[in-house]
Coordinates of C-alpha atoms and ligand atoms in Angstrom, one line a residue:
X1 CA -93.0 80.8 67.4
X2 CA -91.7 82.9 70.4
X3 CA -95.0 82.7 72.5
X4 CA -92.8 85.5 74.8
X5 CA -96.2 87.1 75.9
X6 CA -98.3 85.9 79.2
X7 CA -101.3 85.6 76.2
X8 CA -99.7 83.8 73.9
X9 CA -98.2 81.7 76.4
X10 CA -101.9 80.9 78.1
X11 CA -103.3 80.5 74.8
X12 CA -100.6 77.7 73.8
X13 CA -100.5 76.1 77.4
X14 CA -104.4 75.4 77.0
X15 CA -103.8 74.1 73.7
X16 CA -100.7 72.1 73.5
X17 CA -99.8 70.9 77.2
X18 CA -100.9 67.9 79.3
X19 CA -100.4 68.6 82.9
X20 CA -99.9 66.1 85.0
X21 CA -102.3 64.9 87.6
X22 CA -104.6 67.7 86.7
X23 CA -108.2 68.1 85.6
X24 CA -107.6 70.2 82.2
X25 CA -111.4 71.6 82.5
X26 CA -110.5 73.2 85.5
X27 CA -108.9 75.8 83.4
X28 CA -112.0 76.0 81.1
X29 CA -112.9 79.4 82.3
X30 CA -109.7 80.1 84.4
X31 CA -106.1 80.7 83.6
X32 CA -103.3 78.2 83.7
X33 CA -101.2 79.4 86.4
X34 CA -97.6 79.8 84.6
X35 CA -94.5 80.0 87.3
X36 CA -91.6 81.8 85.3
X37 CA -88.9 82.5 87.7
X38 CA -87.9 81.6 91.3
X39 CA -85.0 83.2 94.4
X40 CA -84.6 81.2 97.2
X41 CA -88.1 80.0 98.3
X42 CA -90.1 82.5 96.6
X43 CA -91.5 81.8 92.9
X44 CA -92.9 84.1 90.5
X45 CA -95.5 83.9 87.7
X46 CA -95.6 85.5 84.3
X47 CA -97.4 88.9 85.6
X48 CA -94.6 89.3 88.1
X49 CA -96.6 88.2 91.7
X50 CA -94.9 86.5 93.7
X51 CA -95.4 83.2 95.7
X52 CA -93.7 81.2 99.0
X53 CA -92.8 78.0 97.7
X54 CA -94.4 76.6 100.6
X55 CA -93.6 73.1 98.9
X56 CA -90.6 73.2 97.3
X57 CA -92.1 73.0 93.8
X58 CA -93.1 69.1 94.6
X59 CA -90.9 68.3 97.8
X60 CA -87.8 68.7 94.9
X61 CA -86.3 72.2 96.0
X62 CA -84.3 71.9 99.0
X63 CA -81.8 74.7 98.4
X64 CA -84.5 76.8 97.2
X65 CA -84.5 77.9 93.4
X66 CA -82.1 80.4 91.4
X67 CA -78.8 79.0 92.7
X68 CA -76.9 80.0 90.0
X69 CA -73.9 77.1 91.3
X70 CA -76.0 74.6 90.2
X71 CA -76.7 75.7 86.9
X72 CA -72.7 76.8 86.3
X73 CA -71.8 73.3 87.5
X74 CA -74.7 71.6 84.8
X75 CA -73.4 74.7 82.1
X76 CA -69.7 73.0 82.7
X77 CA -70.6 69.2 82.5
X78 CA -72.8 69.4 79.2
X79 CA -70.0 71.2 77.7
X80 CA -67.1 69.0 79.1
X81 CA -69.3 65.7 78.6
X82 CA -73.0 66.2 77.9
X83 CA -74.5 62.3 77.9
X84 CA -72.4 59.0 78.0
X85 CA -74.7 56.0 79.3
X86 CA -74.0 53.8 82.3
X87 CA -74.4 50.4 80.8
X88 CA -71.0 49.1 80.9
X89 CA -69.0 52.6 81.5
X90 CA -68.8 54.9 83.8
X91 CA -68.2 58.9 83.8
X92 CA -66.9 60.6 86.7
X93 CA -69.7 62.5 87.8
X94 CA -71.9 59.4 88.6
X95 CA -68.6 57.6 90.0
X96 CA -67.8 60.5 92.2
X97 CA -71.6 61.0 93.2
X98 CA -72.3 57.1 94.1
X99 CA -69.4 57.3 96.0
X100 CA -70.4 60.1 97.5
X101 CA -74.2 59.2 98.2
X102 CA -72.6 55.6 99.7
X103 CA -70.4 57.9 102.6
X104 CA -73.7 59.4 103.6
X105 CA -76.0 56.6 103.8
X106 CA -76.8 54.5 106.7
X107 CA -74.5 51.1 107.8
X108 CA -73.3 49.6 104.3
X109 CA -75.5 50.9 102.1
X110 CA -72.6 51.2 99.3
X111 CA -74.0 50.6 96.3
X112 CA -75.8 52.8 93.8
X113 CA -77.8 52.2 90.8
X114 CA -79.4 55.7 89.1
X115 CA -82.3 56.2 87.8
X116 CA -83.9 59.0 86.1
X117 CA -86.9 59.5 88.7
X118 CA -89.0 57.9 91.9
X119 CA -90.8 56.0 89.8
X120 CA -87.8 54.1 88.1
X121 CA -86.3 53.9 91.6
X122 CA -89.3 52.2 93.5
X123 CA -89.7 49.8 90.3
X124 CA -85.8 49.6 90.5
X125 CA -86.0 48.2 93.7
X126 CA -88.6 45.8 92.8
X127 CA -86.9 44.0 90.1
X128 CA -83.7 44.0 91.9
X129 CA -85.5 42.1 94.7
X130 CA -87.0 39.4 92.5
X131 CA -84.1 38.9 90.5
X132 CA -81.9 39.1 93.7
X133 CA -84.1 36.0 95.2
X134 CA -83.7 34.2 92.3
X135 CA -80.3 34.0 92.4
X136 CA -80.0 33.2 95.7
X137 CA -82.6 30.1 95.4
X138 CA -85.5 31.9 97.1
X139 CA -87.7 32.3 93.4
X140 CA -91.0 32.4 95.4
X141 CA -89.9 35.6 96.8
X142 CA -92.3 38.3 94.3
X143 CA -94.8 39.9 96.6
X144 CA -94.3 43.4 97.7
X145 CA -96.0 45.1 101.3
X146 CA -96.8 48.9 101.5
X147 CA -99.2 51.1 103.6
X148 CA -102.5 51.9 102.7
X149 CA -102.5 55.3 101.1
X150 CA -99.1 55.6 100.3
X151 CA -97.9 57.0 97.3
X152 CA -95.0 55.5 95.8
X153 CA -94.9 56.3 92.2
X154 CA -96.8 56.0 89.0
X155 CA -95.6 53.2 86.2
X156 CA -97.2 50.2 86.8
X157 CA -95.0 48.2 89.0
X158 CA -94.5 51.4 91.5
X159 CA -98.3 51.8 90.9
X160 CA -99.0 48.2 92.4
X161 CA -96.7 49.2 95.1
X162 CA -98.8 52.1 95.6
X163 CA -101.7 51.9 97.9
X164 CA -104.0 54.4 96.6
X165 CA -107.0 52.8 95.1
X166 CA -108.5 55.5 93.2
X167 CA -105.4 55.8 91.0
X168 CA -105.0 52.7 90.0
X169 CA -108.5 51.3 89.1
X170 CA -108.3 52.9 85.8
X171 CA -104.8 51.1 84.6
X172 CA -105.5 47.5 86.2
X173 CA -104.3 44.4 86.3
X174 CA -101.3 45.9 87.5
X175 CA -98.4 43.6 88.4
X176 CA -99.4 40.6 90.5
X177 CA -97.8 41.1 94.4
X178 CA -98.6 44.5 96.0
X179 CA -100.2 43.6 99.3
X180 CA -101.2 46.8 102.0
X181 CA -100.7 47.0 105.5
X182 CA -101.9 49.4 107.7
X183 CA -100.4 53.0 107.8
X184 CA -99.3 55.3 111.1
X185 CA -101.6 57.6 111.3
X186 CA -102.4 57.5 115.2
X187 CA -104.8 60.1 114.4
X188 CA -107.1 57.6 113.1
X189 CA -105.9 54.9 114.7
X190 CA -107.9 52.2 115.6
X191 CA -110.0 52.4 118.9
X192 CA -108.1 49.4 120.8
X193 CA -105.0 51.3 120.3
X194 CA -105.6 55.0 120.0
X195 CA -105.1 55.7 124.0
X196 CA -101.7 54.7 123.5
X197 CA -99.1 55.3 121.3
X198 CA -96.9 52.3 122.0
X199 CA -99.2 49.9 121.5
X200 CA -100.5 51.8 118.5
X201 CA -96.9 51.2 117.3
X202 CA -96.6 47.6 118.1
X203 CA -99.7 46.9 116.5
X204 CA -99.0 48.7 113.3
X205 CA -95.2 46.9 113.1
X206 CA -97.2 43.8 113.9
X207 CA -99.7 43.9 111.2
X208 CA -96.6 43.6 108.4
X209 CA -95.5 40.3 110.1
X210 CA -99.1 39.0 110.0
X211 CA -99.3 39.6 106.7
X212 CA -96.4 38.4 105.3
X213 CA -97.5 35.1 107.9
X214 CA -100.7 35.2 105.8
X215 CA -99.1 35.5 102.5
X216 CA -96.5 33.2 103.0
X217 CA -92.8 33.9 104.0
X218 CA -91.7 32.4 100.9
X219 CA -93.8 35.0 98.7
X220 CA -92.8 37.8 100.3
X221 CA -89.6 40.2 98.9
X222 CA -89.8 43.3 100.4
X223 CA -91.3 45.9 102.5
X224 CA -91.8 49.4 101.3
X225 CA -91.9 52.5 104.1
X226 CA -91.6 56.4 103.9
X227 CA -89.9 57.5 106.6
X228 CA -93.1 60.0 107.4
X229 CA -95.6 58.9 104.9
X230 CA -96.6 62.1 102.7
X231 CA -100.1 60.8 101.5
X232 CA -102.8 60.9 103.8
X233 CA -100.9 64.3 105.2
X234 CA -98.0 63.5 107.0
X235 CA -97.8 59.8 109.2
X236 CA -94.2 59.8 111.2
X237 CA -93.8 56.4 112.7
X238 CA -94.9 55.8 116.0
X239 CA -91.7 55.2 118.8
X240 CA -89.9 51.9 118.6
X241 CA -92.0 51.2 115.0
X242 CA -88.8 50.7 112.3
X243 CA -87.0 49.1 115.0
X244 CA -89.7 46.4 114.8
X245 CA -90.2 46.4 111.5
X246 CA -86.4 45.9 111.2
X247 CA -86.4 42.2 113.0
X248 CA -89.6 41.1 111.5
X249 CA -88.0 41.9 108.1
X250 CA -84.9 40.1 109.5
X251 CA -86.9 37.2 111.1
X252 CA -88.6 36.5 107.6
X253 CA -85.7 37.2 105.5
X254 CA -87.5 40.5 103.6
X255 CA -86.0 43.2 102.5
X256 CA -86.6 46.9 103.9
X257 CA -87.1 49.3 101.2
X258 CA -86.4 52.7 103.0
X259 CA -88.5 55.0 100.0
X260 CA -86.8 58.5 100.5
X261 CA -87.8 59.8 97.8
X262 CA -89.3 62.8 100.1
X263 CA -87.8 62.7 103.1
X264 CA -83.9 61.9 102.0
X265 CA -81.8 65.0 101.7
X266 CA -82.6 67.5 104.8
X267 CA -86.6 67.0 104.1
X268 CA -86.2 65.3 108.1
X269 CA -83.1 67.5 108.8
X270 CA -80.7 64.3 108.0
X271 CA -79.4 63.2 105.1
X272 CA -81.8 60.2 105.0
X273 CA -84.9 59.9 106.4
X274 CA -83.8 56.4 108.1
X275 CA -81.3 58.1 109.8
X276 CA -83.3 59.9 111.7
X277 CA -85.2 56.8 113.2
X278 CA -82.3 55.0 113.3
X279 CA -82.9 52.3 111.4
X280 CA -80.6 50.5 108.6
X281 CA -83.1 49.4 105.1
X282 CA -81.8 46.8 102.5
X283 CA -82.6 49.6 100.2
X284 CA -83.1 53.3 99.7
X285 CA -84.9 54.8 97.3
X286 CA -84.2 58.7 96.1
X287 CA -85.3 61.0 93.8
X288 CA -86.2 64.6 94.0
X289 CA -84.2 66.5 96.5
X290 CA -80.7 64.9 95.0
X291 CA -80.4 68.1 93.0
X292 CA -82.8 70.3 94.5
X293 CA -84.6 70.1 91.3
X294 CA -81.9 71.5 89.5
X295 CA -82.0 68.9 86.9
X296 CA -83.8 65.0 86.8
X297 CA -82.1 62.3 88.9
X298 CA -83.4 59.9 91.0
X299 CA -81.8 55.8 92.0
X300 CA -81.7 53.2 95.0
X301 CA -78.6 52.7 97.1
X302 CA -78.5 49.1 97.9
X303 CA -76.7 47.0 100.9
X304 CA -73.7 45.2 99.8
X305 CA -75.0 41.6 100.6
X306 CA -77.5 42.9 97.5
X307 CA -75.0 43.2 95.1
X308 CA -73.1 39.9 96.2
X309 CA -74.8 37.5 93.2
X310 CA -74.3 39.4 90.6
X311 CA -70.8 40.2 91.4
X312 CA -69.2 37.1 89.7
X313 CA -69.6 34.9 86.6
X314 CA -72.6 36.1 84.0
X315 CA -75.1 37.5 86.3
X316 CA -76.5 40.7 85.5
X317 CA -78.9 42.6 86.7
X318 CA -81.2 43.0 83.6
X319 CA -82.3 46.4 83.9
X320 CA -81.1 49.5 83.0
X321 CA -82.1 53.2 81.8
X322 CA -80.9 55.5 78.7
X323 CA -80.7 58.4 81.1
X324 CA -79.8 57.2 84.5
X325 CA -77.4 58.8 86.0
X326 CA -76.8 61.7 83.3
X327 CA -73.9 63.4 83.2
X328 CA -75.4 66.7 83.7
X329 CA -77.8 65.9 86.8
X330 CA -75.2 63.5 88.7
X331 CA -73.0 66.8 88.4
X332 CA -75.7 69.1 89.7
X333 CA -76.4 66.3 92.8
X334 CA -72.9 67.2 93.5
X335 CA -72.8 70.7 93.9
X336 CA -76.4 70.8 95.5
X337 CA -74.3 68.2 97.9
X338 CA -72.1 70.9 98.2
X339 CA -74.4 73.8 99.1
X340 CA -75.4 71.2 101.7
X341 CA -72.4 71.1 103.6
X342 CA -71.1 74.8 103.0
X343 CA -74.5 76.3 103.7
X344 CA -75.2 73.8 106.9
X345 CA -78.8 73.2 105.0
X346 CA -79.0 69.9 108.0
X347 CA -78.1 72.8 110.6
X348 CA -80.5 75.1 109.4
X349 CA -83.5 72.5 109.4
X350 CA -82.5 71.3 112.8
X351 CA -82.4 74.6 114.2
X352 CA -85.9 75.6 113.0
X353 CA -88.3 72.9 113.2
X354 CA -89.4 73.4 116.4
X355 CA -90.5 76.9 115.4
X356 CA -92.2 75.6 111.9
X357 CA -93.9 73.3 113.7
X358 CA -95.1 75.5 117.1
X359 CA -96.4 78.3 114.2
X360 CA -98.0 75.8 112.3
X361 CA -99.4 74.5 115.4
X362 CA -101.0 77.8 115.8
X363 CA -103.6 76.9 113.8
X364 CA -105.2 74.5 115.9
X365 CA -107.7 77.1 117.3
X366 CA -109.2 77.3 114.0
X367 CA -112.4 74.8 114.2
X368 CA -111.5 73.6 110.6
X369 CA -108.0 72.1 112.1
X370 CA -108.2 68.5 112.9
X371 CA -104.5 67.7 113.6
X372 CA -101.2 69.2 112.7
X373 CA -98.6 66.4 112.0
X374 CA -95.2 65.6 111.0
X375 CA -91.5 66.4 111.4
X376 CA -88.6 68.3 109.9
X377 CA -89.7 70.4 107.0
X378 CA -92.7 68.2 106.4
X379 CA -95.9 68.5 107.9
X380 CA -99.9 68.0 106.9
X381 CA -102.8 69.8 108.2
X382 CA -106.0 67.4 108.4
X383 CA -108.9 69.9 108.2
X384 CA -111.9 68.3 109.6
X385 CA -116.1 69.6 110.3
X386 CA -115.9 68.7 114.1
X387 CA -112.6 68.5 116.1
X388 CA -114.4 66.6 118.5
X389 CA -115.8 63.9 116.5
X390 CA -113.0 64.3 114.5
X391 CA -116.0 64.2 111.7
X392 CA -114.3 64.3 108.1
X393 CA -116.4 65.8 105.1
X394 CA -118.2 63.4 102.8
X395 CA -117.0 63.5 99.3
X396 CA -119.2 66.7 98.0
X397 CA -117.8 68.4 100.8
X398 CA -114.3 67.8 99.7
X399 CA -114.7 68.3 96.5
X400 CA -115.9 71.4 96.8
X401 CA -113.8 72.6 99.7
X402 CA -110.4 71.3 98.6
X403 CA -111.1 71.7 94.4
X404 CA -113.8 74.4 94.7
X405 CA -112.1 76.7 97.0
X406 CA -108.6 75.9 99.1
X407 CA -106.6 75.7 96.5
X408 CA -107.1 78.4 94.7
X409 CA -107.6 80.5 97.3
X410 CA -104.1 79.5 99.2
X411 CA -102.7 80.3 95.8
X412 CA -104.6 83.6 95.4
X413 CA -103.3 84.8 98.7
X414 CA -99.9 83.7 97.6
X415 CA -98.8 80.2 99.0
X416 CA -97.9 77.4 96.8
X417 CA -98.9 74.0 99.3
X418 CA -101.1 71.1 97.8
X419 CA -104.7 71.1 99.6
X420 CA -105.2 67.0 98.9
X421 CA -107.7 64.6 99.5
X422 CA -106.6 61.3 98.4
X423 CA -107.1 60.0 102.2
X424 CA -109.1 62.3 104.9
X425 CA -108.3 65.9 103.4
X426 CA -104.9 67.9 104.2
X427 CA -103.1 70.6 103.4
X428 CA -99.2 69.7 102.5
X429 CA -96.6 71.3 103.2
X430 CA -92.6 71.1 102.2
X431 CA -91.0 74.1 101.8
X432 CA -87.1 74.7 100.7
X433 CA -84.6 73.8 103.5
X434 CA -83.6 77.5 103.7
X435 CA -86.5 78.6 105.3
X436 CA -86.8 80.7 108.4
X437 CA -89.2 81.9 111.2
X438 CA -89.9 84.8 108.8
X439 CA -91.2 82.3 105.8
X440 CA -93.4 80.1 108.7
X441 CA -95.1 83.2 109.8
X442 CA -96.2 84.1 106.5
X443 CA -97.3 80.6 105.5
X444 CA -99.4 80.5 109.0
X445 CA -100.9 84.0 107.9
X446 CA -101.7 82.9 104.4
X447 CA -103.5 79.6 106.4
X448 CA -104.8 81.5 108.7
X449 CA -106.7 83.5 106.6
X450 CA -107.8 81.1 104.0
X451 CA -108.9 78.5 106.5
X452 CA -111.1 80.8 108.3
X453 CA -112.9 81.8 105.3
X454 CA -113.0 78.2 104.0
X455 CA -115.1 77.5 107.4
X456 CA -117.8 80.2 106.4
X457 CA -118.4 78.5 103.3
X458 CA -118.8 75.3 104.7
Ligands
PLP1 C1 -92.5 58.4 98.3 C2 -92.5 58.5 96.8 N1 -92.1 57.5 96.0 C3 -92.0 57.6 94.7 C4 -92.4 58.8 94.0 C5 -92.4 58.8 92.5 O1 -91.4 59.7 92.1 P1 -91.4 60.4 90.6 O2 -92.6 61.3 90.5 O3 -90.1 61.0 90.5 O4 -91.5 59.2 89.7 C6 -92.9 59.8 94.8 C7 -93.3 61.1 94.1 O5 -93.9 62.0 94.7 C8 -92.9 59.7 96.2 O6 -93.4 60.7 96.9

């Protein structure tokens, strides 16, 4: 079976494959859109139009797509070495790459243990903490904090950790322990603090110690923060907010999971996203943007007091996965790591997001525009039906508005971005690190357009 026309291949997709996070009757009486090539941010489907990548596939393609490097360097590793496991050897891709990923993170961040994916590396992190505290005579220590609305993964312990009700109802009881504090979003921040972004931060830093107070210092292992929280659209911290959440942490003896599984590698224009807010995390989670996408790899780089009681006698950390760490993807991290540096992908980021974000902030005389948030290459778009009330739609209204028409529509007029409404509803968008003025005008074109038709139809 060839399938090697767009027919066949729309006849098979509809019949054999499971997309992911995606209502399969919505292509009851549409096609399946099928994405067949990509060059530098642009992707193409299987009649030959083309698309801006206006989110790097899913925040995954930093260096933007057809870099043939990448696939010469996974082309020499599968044929030198194609799969060894990491469970008691090493090969020297994943030696030179932890070693290379421990030079580039924050203070003495020096350890790394692969994964295969966020998920694994949010879950990772998890079970290291417990296990960690165990050793160390703390055993109480299980309960996890995160921010409501944040996305952090989806097996079941990074499920627990994440703080989006509506996707987890369905797979409960999840792991005992996830507890949410409050998120950043100033934009809906609460009335005693929304004159004033310093208390707004003070107050949302604050809320994590009172609720590891309320659950019990003893309980609590770790903390888990984006940098800029994606879900919800976009929440960068308030001034002065890691800083704090760094001594409570320290004051209660709780680890700070740093989860970078976005906004490591240039998403923020800095290697990791902590960088930029310059603040040191027990542990960092990555994922996506390792290898641009270029082949599955994802782990946490831990502080070396993390790695101090298993480092003698017969402790173990008792975890581990087949794939972590493969061969071929640690060898594609390091050549994407390379494009980094030779093609100044930081530099580039640097040097345009003030322009991405003054054109995106064009839109804000569209009446649909709410707010325009975020930082780097990383922004959402909250789309609301009164600016001044800041009024959001009720759930019909999104539904048919983000489902019935943005998304299509944004795809029809050639943007790939996620219109979501898991919080209040947003338009997301992470396009590859390469991107120009000439790439933001045409997204804020394509927005421009489709926004102002999606506020006829409201
Ligand atoms: C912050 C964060 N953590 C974890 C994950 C889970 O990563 P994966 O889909 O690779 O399992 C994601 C995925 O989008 C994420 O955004």
């Amino acid at each position: 079976m060839t399938l090697s026309s767009p027919e066949e291949l729309q006849a098979a997709a509809k019949q054999h494959l499971w997309m992911h996070f995606t209502r399969m009757s919505a292509y009851d009486n549409g096609d399946i859109p099928v994405i067949v090539r990509g060059s530098g941010p642009y992707v193409y489907d299987d009649k030959g139009k083309r698309y801006l990548d206006g989110l790097a596939g899913l925040f995954v393609s930093m260096i933007g797509h057809g870099r043939t490097e990448l696939a010469e360097a996974a082309s020499k590793q599968a044929s030198e070495l194609a799969y060894f496991p990491l469970w008691s050897y090493a090969h020297p891709a994943a030696v030179q790459l932890a070693s290379r990923l421990a030079e580039l993170a924050p203070g003495d961040l020096n350890r790394v243990f692969f994964t295969t994916s966020g998920s694994e590396a949010v879950e990772s992190a998890w079970k290291l903490a417990k296990q960690y505290f165990k050793l160390r005579g703390e055993p109480g220590r299980y309960k996890v904090l995160s921010r409501d609305i944040a996305y952090h993964g989806t097996s079941m312990g990074a499920l627990a950790v994440t703080g989006l009700a509506a996707i987890k109802g369905d797979f409960e009881p999840l792991p005992p322990g996830g507890v949410r504090v409050p998120n950043t979003n100033f934009y809906r921040a609460p009335d005693f603090v929304a004159d004033d972004i310093d208390k707004f931060s003070v107050w949302a830093a604050d809320e994590i110690e009172r609720s590891i107070l309320r659950e019990g210092p003893d309980s609590v292992a770790a903390v888990y923060l984006e940098p800029v929280q994606n879900s919800g659209g976009c929440f960068p911290p308030p001034p002065g907010y890691f800083q704090r959440v760094r001594e409570i942490c320290d004051r209660y003896g709780v680890l700070l999971v740093s989860d970078e599984v976005i906004c490591a590698f240039g998403r923020l224009g800095y290697y990791f996203g902590s960088e930029r807010y310059g603040y040191v995390p027990d542990i960092i989670t990555f994922a996506k943007g390792v290898t641009s996408g270029y082949a599955p790899l994802g782990g946490m780089i831990v502080r070396d007091e993390l790695i101090e009681p298993f480092l003698s006698g017969s402790a173990t950390f008792l975890h581990g996965i087949t794939f972590a760490g493969h061969p071929v993807s640690s060898a594609v991290a390091l050549a994407n790591l390379d494009v980094f540096e030779h093609d100044n992908i930081l530099g580039n980021v640097r040097a345009n997001e003030d322009g991405f974000r003054a054109t995106l902030e064009k839109l804000r005389d569209l009446p649909i525009v709410g707010d325009v948030r975020g930082a780097g290459y990383f922004y959402g778009i909250e789309l609301v039906k009164d600016k001044t009330t800041k009024e959001t739609f009720d759930d019909d209204e999104s539904e048919r508005l983000l489902r019935g028409f943005l998304s299509h529509a944004l795809f029809d007029a050639g943007l790939v971005c996620r219109a979501d409404d898991r919080g209040d509803p947003v338009i997301q968008l992470a396009p590859p690190l390469i991107c120009t003025q000439e790439h933001f005008d045409e997204m804020e074109q394509i927005l421009r357009a489709v926004l102002t038709e999606a506020w006829t139809k409201i």
